[in-house]
Tab-separated table of N, CA and C in Angstrom:
chain	number	residue	atom	x	y	z
A	1	MET	N	0.403	-33.409	1.183
A	1	MET	CA	0.382	-33.642	2.605
A	1	MET	C	1.823	-33.721	3.124
A	2	ILE	N	2.047	-33.151	4.269
A	2	ILE	CA	3.353	-33.161	4.896
A	2	ILE	C	3.555	-34.518	5.571
A	3	LYS	N	4.709	-35.140	5.298
A	3	LYS	CA	4.953	-36.487	5.816
A	3	LYS	C	6.096	-36.561	6.807
A	4	ASN	N	6.878	-35.486	6.943
A	4	ASN	CA	8.001	-35.530	7.879
A	4	ASN	C	8.399	-34.110	8.287
A	5	ASP	N	9.319	-34.038	9.228
A	5	ASP	CA	9.704	-32.730	9.762
A	5	ASP	C	10.428	-31.861	8.738
A	6	GLU	N	11.129	-32.486	7.814
A	6	GLU	CA	11.810	-31.704	6.761
A	6	GLU	C	10.773	-31.021	5.864
A	7	GLN	N	9.728	-31.741	5.509
A	7	GLN	CA	8.656	-31.146	4.714
A	7	GLN	C	7.930	-30.065	5.505
A	8	LEU	N	7.796	-30.279	6.807
A	8	LEU	CA	7.188	-29.265	7.668
A	8	LEU	C	8.016	-27.978	7.626
A	9	LYS	N	9.312	-28.124	7.731
A	9	LYS	CA	10.203	-26.964	7.687
A	9	LYS	C	10.060	-26.212	6.360
A	10	LYS	N	10.007	-26.946	5.258
A	10	LYS	CA	9.852	-26.318	3.941
A	10	LYS	C	8.493	-25.632	3.814
A	11	ALA	N	7.458	-26.248	4.348
A	11	ALA	CA	6.126	-25.642	4.298
A	11	ALA	C	6.094	-24.335	5.087
A	12	LYS	N	6.749	-24.332	6.243
A	12	LYS	CA	6.811	-23.112	7.048
A	12	LYS	C	7.579	-22.012	6.327
A	13	GLU	N	8.648	-22.380	5.640
A	13	GLU	CA	9.414	-21.404	4.864
A	13	GLU	C	8.569	-20.839	3.733
A	14	THR	N	7.807	-21.702	3.089
A	14	THR	CA	6.922	-21.256	2.010
A	14	THR	C	5.875	-20.287	2.534
A	15	VAL	N	5.289	-20.607	3.679
A	15	VAL	CA	4.293	-19.719	4.294
A	15	VAL	C	4.918	-18.353	4.560
A	16	ARG	N	6.090	-18.345	5.136
A	16	ARG	CA	6.741	-17.063	5.446
A	16	ARG	C	7.046	-16.284	4.172
A	17	ASN	N	7.504	-16.968	3.130
A	17	ASN	CA	7.787	-16.281	1.871
A	17	ASN	C	6.523	-15.695	1.253
A	18	LEU	N	5.439	-16.431	1.296
A	18	LEU	CA	4.176	-15.919	0.771
A	18	LEU	C	3.711	-14.706	1.569
A	19	GLU	N	3.873	-14.768	2.879
A	19	GLU	CA	3.505	-13.627	3.718
A	19	GLU	C	4.342	-12.399	3.371
A	20	LEU	N	5.628	-12.597	3.139
A	20	LEU	CA	6.499	-11.475	2.783
A	20	LEU	C	6.106	-10.861	1.439
A	21	ILE	N	5.757	-11.712	0.501
A	21	ILE	CA	5.302	-11.216	-0.805
A	21	ILE	C	4.068	-10.342	-0.630
A	22	LEU	N	3.122	-10.822	0.172
A	22	LEU	CA	1.899	-10.049	0.390
A	22	LEU	C	2.171	-8.747	1.143
A	23	GLU	N	3.041	-8.808	2.139
A	23	GLU	CA	3.375	-7.593	2.894
A	23	GLU	C	3.956	-6.524	1.979
A	24	LYS	N	4.847	-6.925	1.094
A	24	LYS	CA	5.476	-5.961	0.178
A	24	LYS	C	4.493	-5.483	-0.885
A	25	ALA	N	3.684	-6.390	-1.401
A	25	ALA	CA	2.754	-6.047	-2.478
A	25	ALA	C	1.697	-5.052	-2.030
A	26	ARG	N	1.242	-5.165	-0.806
A	26	ARG	CA	0.175	-4.248	-0.367
A	26	ARG	C	0.667	-2.823	-0.217
A	27	LYS	N	1.999	-2.645	-0.160
A	27	LYS	CA	2.575	-1.302	-0.053
A	27	LYS	C	2.691	-0.605	-1.401
A	28	VAL	N	2.719	-1.383	-2.477
A	28	VAL	CA	2.981	-0.779	-3.791
A	28	VAL	C	1.815	-0.870	-4.774
A	29	HIS	N	0.845	-1.719	-4.491
A	29	HIS	CA	-0.285	-1.878	-5.408
A	29	HIS	C	-1.510	-1.134	-4.902
A	30	SER	N	-2.328	-0.721	-5.854
A	30	SER	CA	-3.608	-0.116	-5.492
A	30	SER	C	-4.482	-1.201	-4.864
A	31	PRO	N	-5.517	-0.797	-4.126
A	31	PRO	CA	-6.397	-1.811	-3.519
A	31	PRO	C	-6.960	-2.816	-4.524
A	32	SER	N	-7.377	-2.351	-5.693
A	32	SER	CA	-7.951	-3.281	-6.674
A	32	SER	C	-6.885	-4.201	-7.265
A	33	GLU	N	-5.702	-3.667	-7.535
A	33	GLU	CA	-4.614	-4.508	-8.032
A	33	GLU	C	-4.203	-5.533	-6.980
A	34	TYR	N	-4.107	-5.075	-5.745
A	34	TYR	CA	-3.695	-5.977	-4.668
A	34	TYR	C	-4.713	-7.094	-4.482
A	35	LYS	N	-5.982	-6.763	-4.524
A	35	LYS	CA	-7.030	-7.779	-4.366
A	35	LYS	C	-6.894	-8.840	-5.455
A	36	ALA	N	-6.691	-8.409	-6.680
A	36	ALA	CA	-6.587	-9.353	-7.793
A	36	ALA	C	-5.350	-10.234	-7.690
A	37	MET	N	-4.228	-9.640	-7.334
A	37	MET	CA	-3.006	-10.435	-7.291
A	37	MET	C	-2.874	-11.249	-6.016
A	38	SER	N	-3.517	-10.837	-4.953
A	38	SER	CA	-3.342	-11.527	-3.679
A	38	SER	C	-4.242	-12.749	-3.519
A	39	GLU	N	-5.356	-12.777	-4.214
A	39	GLU	CA	-6.311	-13.877	-4.017
A	39	GLU	C	-5.685	-15.259	-4.221
A	40	PRO	N	-4.976	-15.525	-5.324
A	40	PRO	CA	-4.392	-16.866	-5.468
A	40	PRO	C	-3.290	-17.139	-4.444
A	41	ILE	N	-2.572	-16.114	-4.057
A	41	ILE	CA	-1.528	-16.283	-3.048
A	41	ILE	C	-2.147	-16.604	-1.700
A	42	LEU	N	-3.229	-15.937	-1.366
A	42	LEU	CA	-3.912	-16.197	-0.103
A	42	LEU	C	-4.482	-17.618	-0.050
A	43	ILE	N	-4.974	-18.095	-1.178
A	43	ILE	CA	-5.484	-19.467	-1.245
A	43	ILE	C	-4.337	-20.451	-1.007
A	44	GLU	N	-3.214	-20.225	-1.662
A	44	GLU	CA	-2.041	-21.075	-1.465
A	44	GLU	C	-1.568	-21.019	-0.020
A	45	LEU	N	-1.557	-19.842	0.544
A	45	LEU	CA	-1.148	-19.662	1.939
A	45	LEU	C	-2.060	-20.457	2.876
A	46	GLN	N	-3.339	-20.366	2.649
A	46	GLN	CA	-4.298	-21.085	3.473
A	46	GLN	C	-4.117	-22.600	3.344
A	47	GLN	N	-3.875	-23.080	2.139
A	47	GLN	CA	-3.666	-24.510	1.932
A	47	GLN	C	-2.420	-24.992	2.670
A	48	ARG	N	-1.336	-24.234	2.574
A	48	ARG	CA	-0.091	-24.613	3.271
A	48	ARG	C	-0.301	-24.612	4.785
A	49	GLU	N	-0.981	-23.596	5.284
A	49	GLU	CA	-1.226	-23.530	6.728
A	49	GLU	C	-2.088	-24.708	7.184
A	50	ASN	N	-3.064	-25.091	6.380
A	50	ASN	CA	-3.903	-26.246	6.721
A	50	ASN	C	-3.083	-27.530	6.757
A	51	GLU	N	-2.157	-27.679	5.815
A	51	GLU	CA	-1.288	-28.859	5.816
A	51	GLU	C	-0.423	-28.889	7.075
A	52	ILE	N	0.095	-27.742	7.467
A	52	ILE	CA	0.910	-27.652	8.683
A	52	ILE	C	0.084	-28.045	9.900
A	53	ILE	N	-1.125	-27.534	9.986
A	53	ILE	CA	-2.004	-27.855	11.117
A	53	ILE	C	-2.317	-29.352	11.133
A	54	GLN	N	-2.596	-29.913	9.978
A	54	GLN	CA	-2.884	-31.350	9.915
A	54	GLN	C	-1.695	-32.154	10.422
A	55	TYR	N	-0.521	-31.821	9.959
A	55	TYR	CA	0.682	-32.551	10.367
A	55	TYR	C	0.924	-32.414	11.860
A	56	LEU	N	0.800	-31.208	12.367
A	56	LEU	CA	1.067	-30.978	13.784
A	56	LEU	C	-0.014	-31.560	14.692
A	57	SER	N	-1.160	-31.891	14.130
A	57	SER	CA	-2.227	-32.478	14.943
A	57	SER	C	-2.015	-33.978	15.179
A	58	LEU	N	-1.060	-34.558	14.460
A	58	LEU	CA	-0.795	-35.986	14.598
A	58	LEU	C	0.309	-36.233	15.619
A	59	ALA	N	0.167	-37.306	16.373
A	59	ALA	CA	1.237	-37.740	17.263
A	59	ALA	C	2.370	-38.302	16.412
A	60	GLU	N	3.573	-38.326	16.951
A	60	GLU	CA	4.737	-38.821	16.220
A	60	GLU	C	4.510	-40.236	15.691
A	61	SER	N	3.882	-41.071	16.481
A	61	SER	CA	3.628	-42.451	16.041
A	61	SER	C	2.663	-42.506	14.859
A	62	GLN	N	1.736	-41.571	14.793
A	62	GLN	CA	0.804	-41.529	13.672
A	62	GLN	C	1.520	-41.070	12.399
A	63	VAL	N	2.448	-40.154	12.532
A	63	VAL	CA	3.216	-39.675	11.382
A	63	VAL	C	4.053	-40.819	10.811
A	64	ALA	N	4.706	-41.568	11.691
A	64	ALA	CA	5.559	-42.670	11.264
A	64	ALA	C	4.759	-43.766	10.555
A	65	ALA	N	3.495	-43.907	10.912
A	65	ALA	CA	2.657	-44.954	10.330
A	65	ALA	C	2.169	-44.612	8.926
A	66	GLN	N	2.324	-43.383	8.520
A	66	GLN	CA	1.813	-42.971	7.204
A	66	GLN	C	2.685	-43.458	6.087
């Protein structure tokens, strides 16, 4: 779980890096290879995005109370 703005920044960087990996991979892998290699990355991407949404859904005072 993201607990502060620094962790939020790192999570956003991770999301962007995962997206870049997928963008590049889909250009060089066959559809079946891409499907196999992208599934765990997509799961990780979704988890990071959910953490970002959770953090951003809290008011600043709620974040400080955690």
